[in-house]
Amino acid sequence: MSGVQAQLHGAARALLENNSNVVFDKMVNQSNRRIQYNDMTGEFTLPSNRSYYVSWEVAIDGSETVQSIDFCVVVNNVMISVSSSSQVTCQLSGTALITTGKTPGRLSLVNISGDTVRYTEASVQANIVITGITCQAGNCRSI
């Protein structure tokens, strides 16, 4: 399998504003060096003309005003996959299958709850895995 795994460890009880990217602080595995990560913006750059499977989770410990928590995988400023929870203290997760076109994809995990949310005190506040895949004649495999 070829891809990347990043986690957020240093944000216990920290706040994440609405429409802000999760900024991961630890690269756990980077077996695919073509997938680049910007630790200032929280954006992954995915090479063009490829497909990727994305799996993520984020642990939230409340919000001041909203009644649900919503996070989304965003690629090139387009919402791809939204996950929601009616519980404001939760571990929210989601998956997405992404295919980039002629230009590289800029992928981020974004709080779209409508308000600032607070990360939990868990040892890992967020996790993301991006795996490159290829399909030919109906057969898919990781790259």
PDB file of C-alpha atoms in Angstrom:
ATOM      1  CA  MET A   1       0.000   0.000   0.000  1.00  0.00           C
ATOM      2  CA  SER A   2       1.261   3.477  -0.812  1.00  0.00           C
ATOM      3  CA  GLY A   3       0.003   6.659   0.779  1.00  0.00           C
ATOM      4  CA  VAL A   4       0.262   8.898   3.823  1.00  0.00           C
ATOM      5  CA  GLN A   5      -1.067   8.948   7.358  1.00  0.00           C
ATOM      6  CA  ALA A   6      -1.073  12.114   9.447  1.00  0.00           C
ATOM      7  CA  GLN A   7      -2.354  12.765  12.968  1.00  0.00           C
ATOM      8  CA  LEU A   8      -3.035  15.662  15.287  1.00  0.00           C
ATOM      9  CA  HIS A   9      -1.646  15.112  18.785  1.00  0.00           C
ATOM     10  CA  GLY A  10      -0.955  18.565  20.209  1.00  0.00           C
ATOM     11  CA  ALA A  11      -4.385  20.187  20.178  1.00  0.00           C
ATOM     12  CA  ALA A  12      -6.120  18.853  23.303  1.00  0.00           C
ATOM     13  CA  ARG A  13      -8.931  21.297  24.195  1.00  0.00           C
ATOM     14  CA  ALA A  14      -7.815  23.645  21.374  1.00  0.00           C
ATOM     15  CA  LEU A  15     -10.393  25.428  19.233  1.00  0.00           C
ATOM     16  CA  LEU A  16     -10.964  25.008  15.489  1.00  0.00           C
ATOM     17  CA  GLU A  17     -12.868  27.851  13.863  1.00  0.00           C
ATOM     18  CA  ASN A  18     -15.646  27.354  11.349  1.00  0.00           C
ATOM     19  CA  ASN A  19     -14.385  26.892   7.757  1.00  0.00           C
ATOM     20  CA  SER A  20     -10.877  26.129   9.037  1.00  0.00           C
ATOM     21  CA  ASN A  21      -8.686  23.195   8.042  1.00  0.00           C
ATOM     22  CA  VAL A  22      -7.534  20.574  10.492  1.00  0.00           C
ATOM     23  CA  VAL A  23      -3.765  21.090  10.663  1.00  0.00           C
ATOM     24  CA  PHE A  24      -2.069  17.786  11.453  1.00  0.00           C
ATOM     25  CA  ASP A  25       1.147  17.943  13.480  1.00  0.00           C
ATOM     26  CA  LYS A  26       2.601  14.455  12.995  1.00  0.00           C
ATOM     27  CA  MET A  27       3.300  12.551   9.788  1.00  0.00           C
ATOM     28  CA  VAL A  28       2.919   8.932  10.910  1.00  0.00           C
ATOM     29  CA  ASN A  29       3.714   7.360   7.536  1.00  0.00           C
ATOM     30  CA  GLN A  30       4.634   8.766   4.152  1.00  0.00           C
ATOM     31  CA  SER A  31       5.189   5.795   1.860  1.00  0.00           C
ATOM     32  CA  ASN A  32       4.054   7.845  -1.161  1.00  0.00           C
ATOM     33  CA  ARG A  33       6.413  10.824  -1.448  1.00  0.00           C
ATOM     34  CA  ARG A  34       4.377  12.256  -4.336  1.00  0.00           C
ATOM     35  CA  ILE A  35       1.622  13.183  -1.857  1.00  0.00           C
ATOM     36  CA  GLN A  36       2.882  16.366  -0.217  1.00  0.00           C
ATOM     37  CA  TYR A  37       1.632  17.967   3.010  1.00  0.00           C
ATOM     38  CA  ASN A  38       1.755  21.650   4.006  1.00  0.00           C
ATOM     39  CA  ASP A  39       1.812  21.754   7.810  1.00  0.00           C
ATOM     40  CA  MET A  40       1.062  25.494   7.769  1.00  0.00           C
ATOM     41  CA  THR A  41      -2.239  25.249   5.841  1.00  0.00           C
ATOM     42  CA  GLY A  42      -3.350  21.666   6.489  1.00  0.00           C
ATOM     43  CA  GLU A  43      -3.488  20.943   2.752  1.00  0.00           C
ATOM     44  CA  PHE A  44      -2.307  17.776   1.038  1.00  0.00           C
ATOM     45  CA  THR A  45      -1.272  18.053  -2.615  1.00  0.00           C
ATOM     46  CA  LEU A  46      -2.286  14.989  -4.632  1.00  0.00           C
ATOM     47  CA  PRO A  47      -0.613  14.330  -8.015  1.00  0.00           C
ATOM     48  CA  SER A  48      -2.794  14.767 -11.092  1.00  0.00           C
ATOM     49  CA  ASN A  49      -4.615  12.001 -12.975  1.00  0.00           C
ATOM     50  CA  ARG A  50      -4.756   9.632 -10.011  1.00  0.00           C
ATOM     51  CA  SER A  51      -7.374   8.152  -7.673  1.00  0.00           C
ATOM     52  CA  TYR A  52      -7.175   8.148  -3.888  1.00  0.00           C
ATOM     53  CA  TYR A  53      -9.093   6.596  -1.026  1.00  0.00           C
ATOM     54  CA  VAL A  54      -9.327   8.905   2.000  1.00  0.00           C
ATOM     55  CA  SER A  55     -10.312   7.821   5.505  1.00  0.00           C
ATOM     56  CA  TRP A  56     -10.393  10.275   8.401  1.00  0.00           C
ATOM     57  CA  GLU A  57     -11.609  10.836  11.943  1.00  0.00           C
ATOM     58  CA  VAL A  58     -11.687  13.785  14.317  1.00  0.00           C
ATOM     59  CA  ALA A  59     -12.519  13.839  18.054  1.00  0.00           C
ATOM     60  CA  ILE A  60     -14.605  16.840  19.131  1.00  0.00           C
ATOM     61  CA  ASP A  61     -15.581  17.939  22.631  1.00  0.00           C
ATOM     62  CA  GLY A  62     -18.320  20.442  21.960  1.00  0.00           C
ATOM     63  CA  SER A  63     -19.273  23.764  20.462  1.00  0.00           C
ATOM     64  CA  GLU A  64     -20.719  26.929  21.937  1.00  0.00           C
ATOM     65  CA  THR A  65     -23.778  27.402  19.708  1.00  0.00           C
ATOM     66  CA  VAL A  66     -24.349  24.693  17.092  1.00  0.00           C
ATOM     67  CA  GLN A  67     -26.408  21.559  17.633  1.00  0.00           C
ATOM     68  CA  SER A  68     -24.483  19.354  15.194  1.00  0.00           C
ATOM     69  CA  ILE A  69     -20.878  18.826  14.160  1.00  0.00           C
ATOM     70  CA  ASP A  70     -20.042  18.757  10.449  1.00  0.00           C
ATOM     71  CA  PHE A  71     -16.689  18.105   8.772  1.00  0.00           C
ATOM     72  CA  CYS A  72     -15.943  17.807   5.086  1.00  0.00           C
ATOM     73  CA  VAL A  73     -13.172  16.647   2.786  1.00  0.00           C
ATOM     74  CA  VAL A  74     -12.541  19.531   0.388  1.00  0.00           C
ATOM     75  CA  VAL A  75     -10.604  19.147  -2.868  1.00  0.00           C
ATOM     76  CA  ASN A  76      -9.700  22.242  -4.882  1.00  0.00           C
ATOM     77  CA  ASN A  77     -12.297  24.267  -2.935  1.00  0.00           C
ATOM     78  CA  VAL A  78     -15.101  21.768  -3.690  1.00  0.00           C
ATOM     79  CA  MET A  79     -16.830  19.835  -0.884  1.00  0.00           C
ATOM     80  CA  ILE A  80     -16.467  16.127  -1.686  1.00  0.00           C
ATOM     81  CA  SER A  81     -17.668  14.181   1.351  1.00  0.00           C
ATOM     82  CA  VAL A  82     -19.538  15.519   4.401  1.00  0.00           C
ATOM     83  CA  SER A  83     -19.974  13.727   7.733  1.00  0.00           C
ATOM     84  CA  SER A  84     -22.316  14.990  10.443  1.00  0.00           C
ATOM     85  CA  SER A  85     -23.211  14.169  14.023  1.00  0.00           C
ATOM     86  CA  SER A  86     -26.126  15.447  16.093  1.00  0.00           C
ATOM     87  CA  GLN A  87     -23.925  14.951  19.154  1.00  0.00           C
ATOM     88  CA  VAL A  88     -21.533  17.844  19.723  1.00  0.00           C
ATOM     89  CA  THR A  89     -19.164  15.641  21.718  1.00  0.00           C
ATOM     90  CA  CYS A  90     -18.213  12.863  19.351  1.00  0.00           C
ATOM     91  CA  GLN A  91     -15.663  11.098  17.232  1.00  0.00           C
ATOM     92  CA  LEU A  92     -16.694  11.915  13.709  1.00  0.00           C
ATOM     93  CA  SER A  93     -15.340   9.925  10.760  1.00  0.00           C
ATOM     94  CA  GLY A  94     -15.710   9.696   7.036  1.00  0.00           C
ATOM     95  CA  THR A  95     -14.350   8.335   3.777  1.00  0.00           C
ATOM     96  CA  ALA A  96     -14.054   9.589   0.228  1.00  0.00           C
ATOM     97  CA  LEU A  97     -12.908   8.317  -3.147  1.00  0.00           C
ATOM     98  CA  ILE A  98     -11.195  11.116  -5.049  1.00  0.00           C
ATOM     99  CA  THR A  99      -9.930  11.274  -8.612  1.00  0.00           C
ATOM    100  CA  THR A 100      -7.750  14.198  -9.611  1.00  0.00           C
ATOM    101  CA  GLY A 101      -7.897  15.642 -13.097  1.00  0.00           C
ATOM    102  CA  LYS A 102      -5.259  17.330 -15.190  1.00  0.00           C
ATOM    103  CA  THR A 103      -4.224  19.518 -12.271  1.00  0.00           C
ATOM    104  CA  PRO A 104      -3.060  18.297  -8.858  1.00  0.00           C
ATOM    105  CA  GLY A 105      -5.660  18.134  -6.096  1.00  0.00           C
ATOM    106  CA  ARG A 106      -5.409  20.249  -2.936  1.00  0.00           C
ATOM    107  CA  LEU A 107      -7.162  18.228  -0.217  1.00  0.00           C
ATOM    108  CA  SER A 108      -8.064  19.368   3.290  1.00  0.00           C
ATOM    109  CA  LEU A 109     -10.335  18.307   6.153  1.00  0.00           C
ATOM    110  CA  VAL A 110     -12.530  21.265   7.130  1.00  0.00           C
ATOM    111  CA  ASN A 111     -14.842  22.169  10.028  1.00  0.00           C
ATOM    112  CA  ILE A 112     -18.110  23.275   8.391  1.00  0.00           C
ATOM    113  CA  SER A 113     -20.232  23.144  11.565  1.00  0.00           C
ATOM    114  CA  GLY A 114     -21.145  26.822  11.454  1.00  0.00           C
ATOM    115  CA  ASP A 115     -19.210  27.637  14.630  1.00  0.00           C
ATOM    116  CA  THR A 116     -15.935  27.020  16.410  1.00  0.00           C
ATOM    117  CA  VAL A 117     -15.524  23.501  17.817  1.00  0.00           C
ATOM    118  CA  ARG A 118     -13.192  22.202  20.530  1.00  0.00           C
ATOM    119  CA  TYR A 119     -10.919  19.197  20.099  1.00  0.00           C
ATOM    120  CA  THR A 120     -11.142  16.504  22.765  1.00  0.00           C
ATOM    121  CA  GLU A 121      -8.436  15.685  25.298  1.00  0.00           C
ATOM    122  CA  ALA A 122      -7.798  12.281  23.662  1.00  0.00           C
ATOM    123  CA  SER A 123      -4.193  11.461  22.804  1.00  0.00           C
ATOM    124  CA  VAL A 124      -5.046  11.745  19.084  1.00  0.00           C
ATOM    125  CA  GLN A 125      -7.439  14.538  18.129  1.00  0.00           C
ATOM    126  CA  ALA A 126      -7.529  13.759  14.388  1.00  0.00           C
ATOM    127  CA  ASN A 127      -6.267  11.155  11.928  1.00  0.00           C
ATOM    128  CA  ILE A 128      -6.243  10.953   8.141  1.00  0.00           C
ATOM    129  CA  VAL A 129      -5.088   8.239   5.742  1.00  0.00           C
ATOM    130  CA  ILE A 130      -4.760   8.897   2.001  1.00  0.00           C
ATOM    131  CA  THR A 131      -4.068   5.830  -0.138  1.00  0.00           C
ATOM    132  CA  GLY A 132      -3.291   5.948  -3.838  1.00  0.00           C
ATOM    133  CA  ILE A 133      -5.235   3.446  -5.954  1.00  0.00           C
ATOM    134  CA  THR A 134      -5.304   2.499  -9.609  1.00  0.00           C
ATOM    135  CA  CYS A 135      -8.049   0.774 -11.578  1.00  0.00           C
ATOM    136  CA  GLN A 136      -7.709  -0.965 -14.939  1.00  0.00           C
ATOM    137  CA  ALA A 137     -10.410  -3.054 -16.573  1.00  0.00           C
ATOM    138  CA  GLY A 138     -12.434  -3.074 -13.362  1.00  0.00           C
ATOM    139  CA  ASN A 139      -9.572  -4.281 -11.163  1.00  0.00           C
ATOM    140  CA  CYS A 140      -8.385  -1.850  -8.493  1.00  0.00           C
ATOM    141  CA  ARG A 141      -5.231  -1.992  -6.400  1.00  0.00           C
ATOM    142  CA  SER A 142      -3.266   0.326  -4.146  1.00  0.00           C
ATOM    143  CA  ILE A 143      -0.243   2.061  -5.627  1.00  0.00           C
TER     144      ILE A 143
END
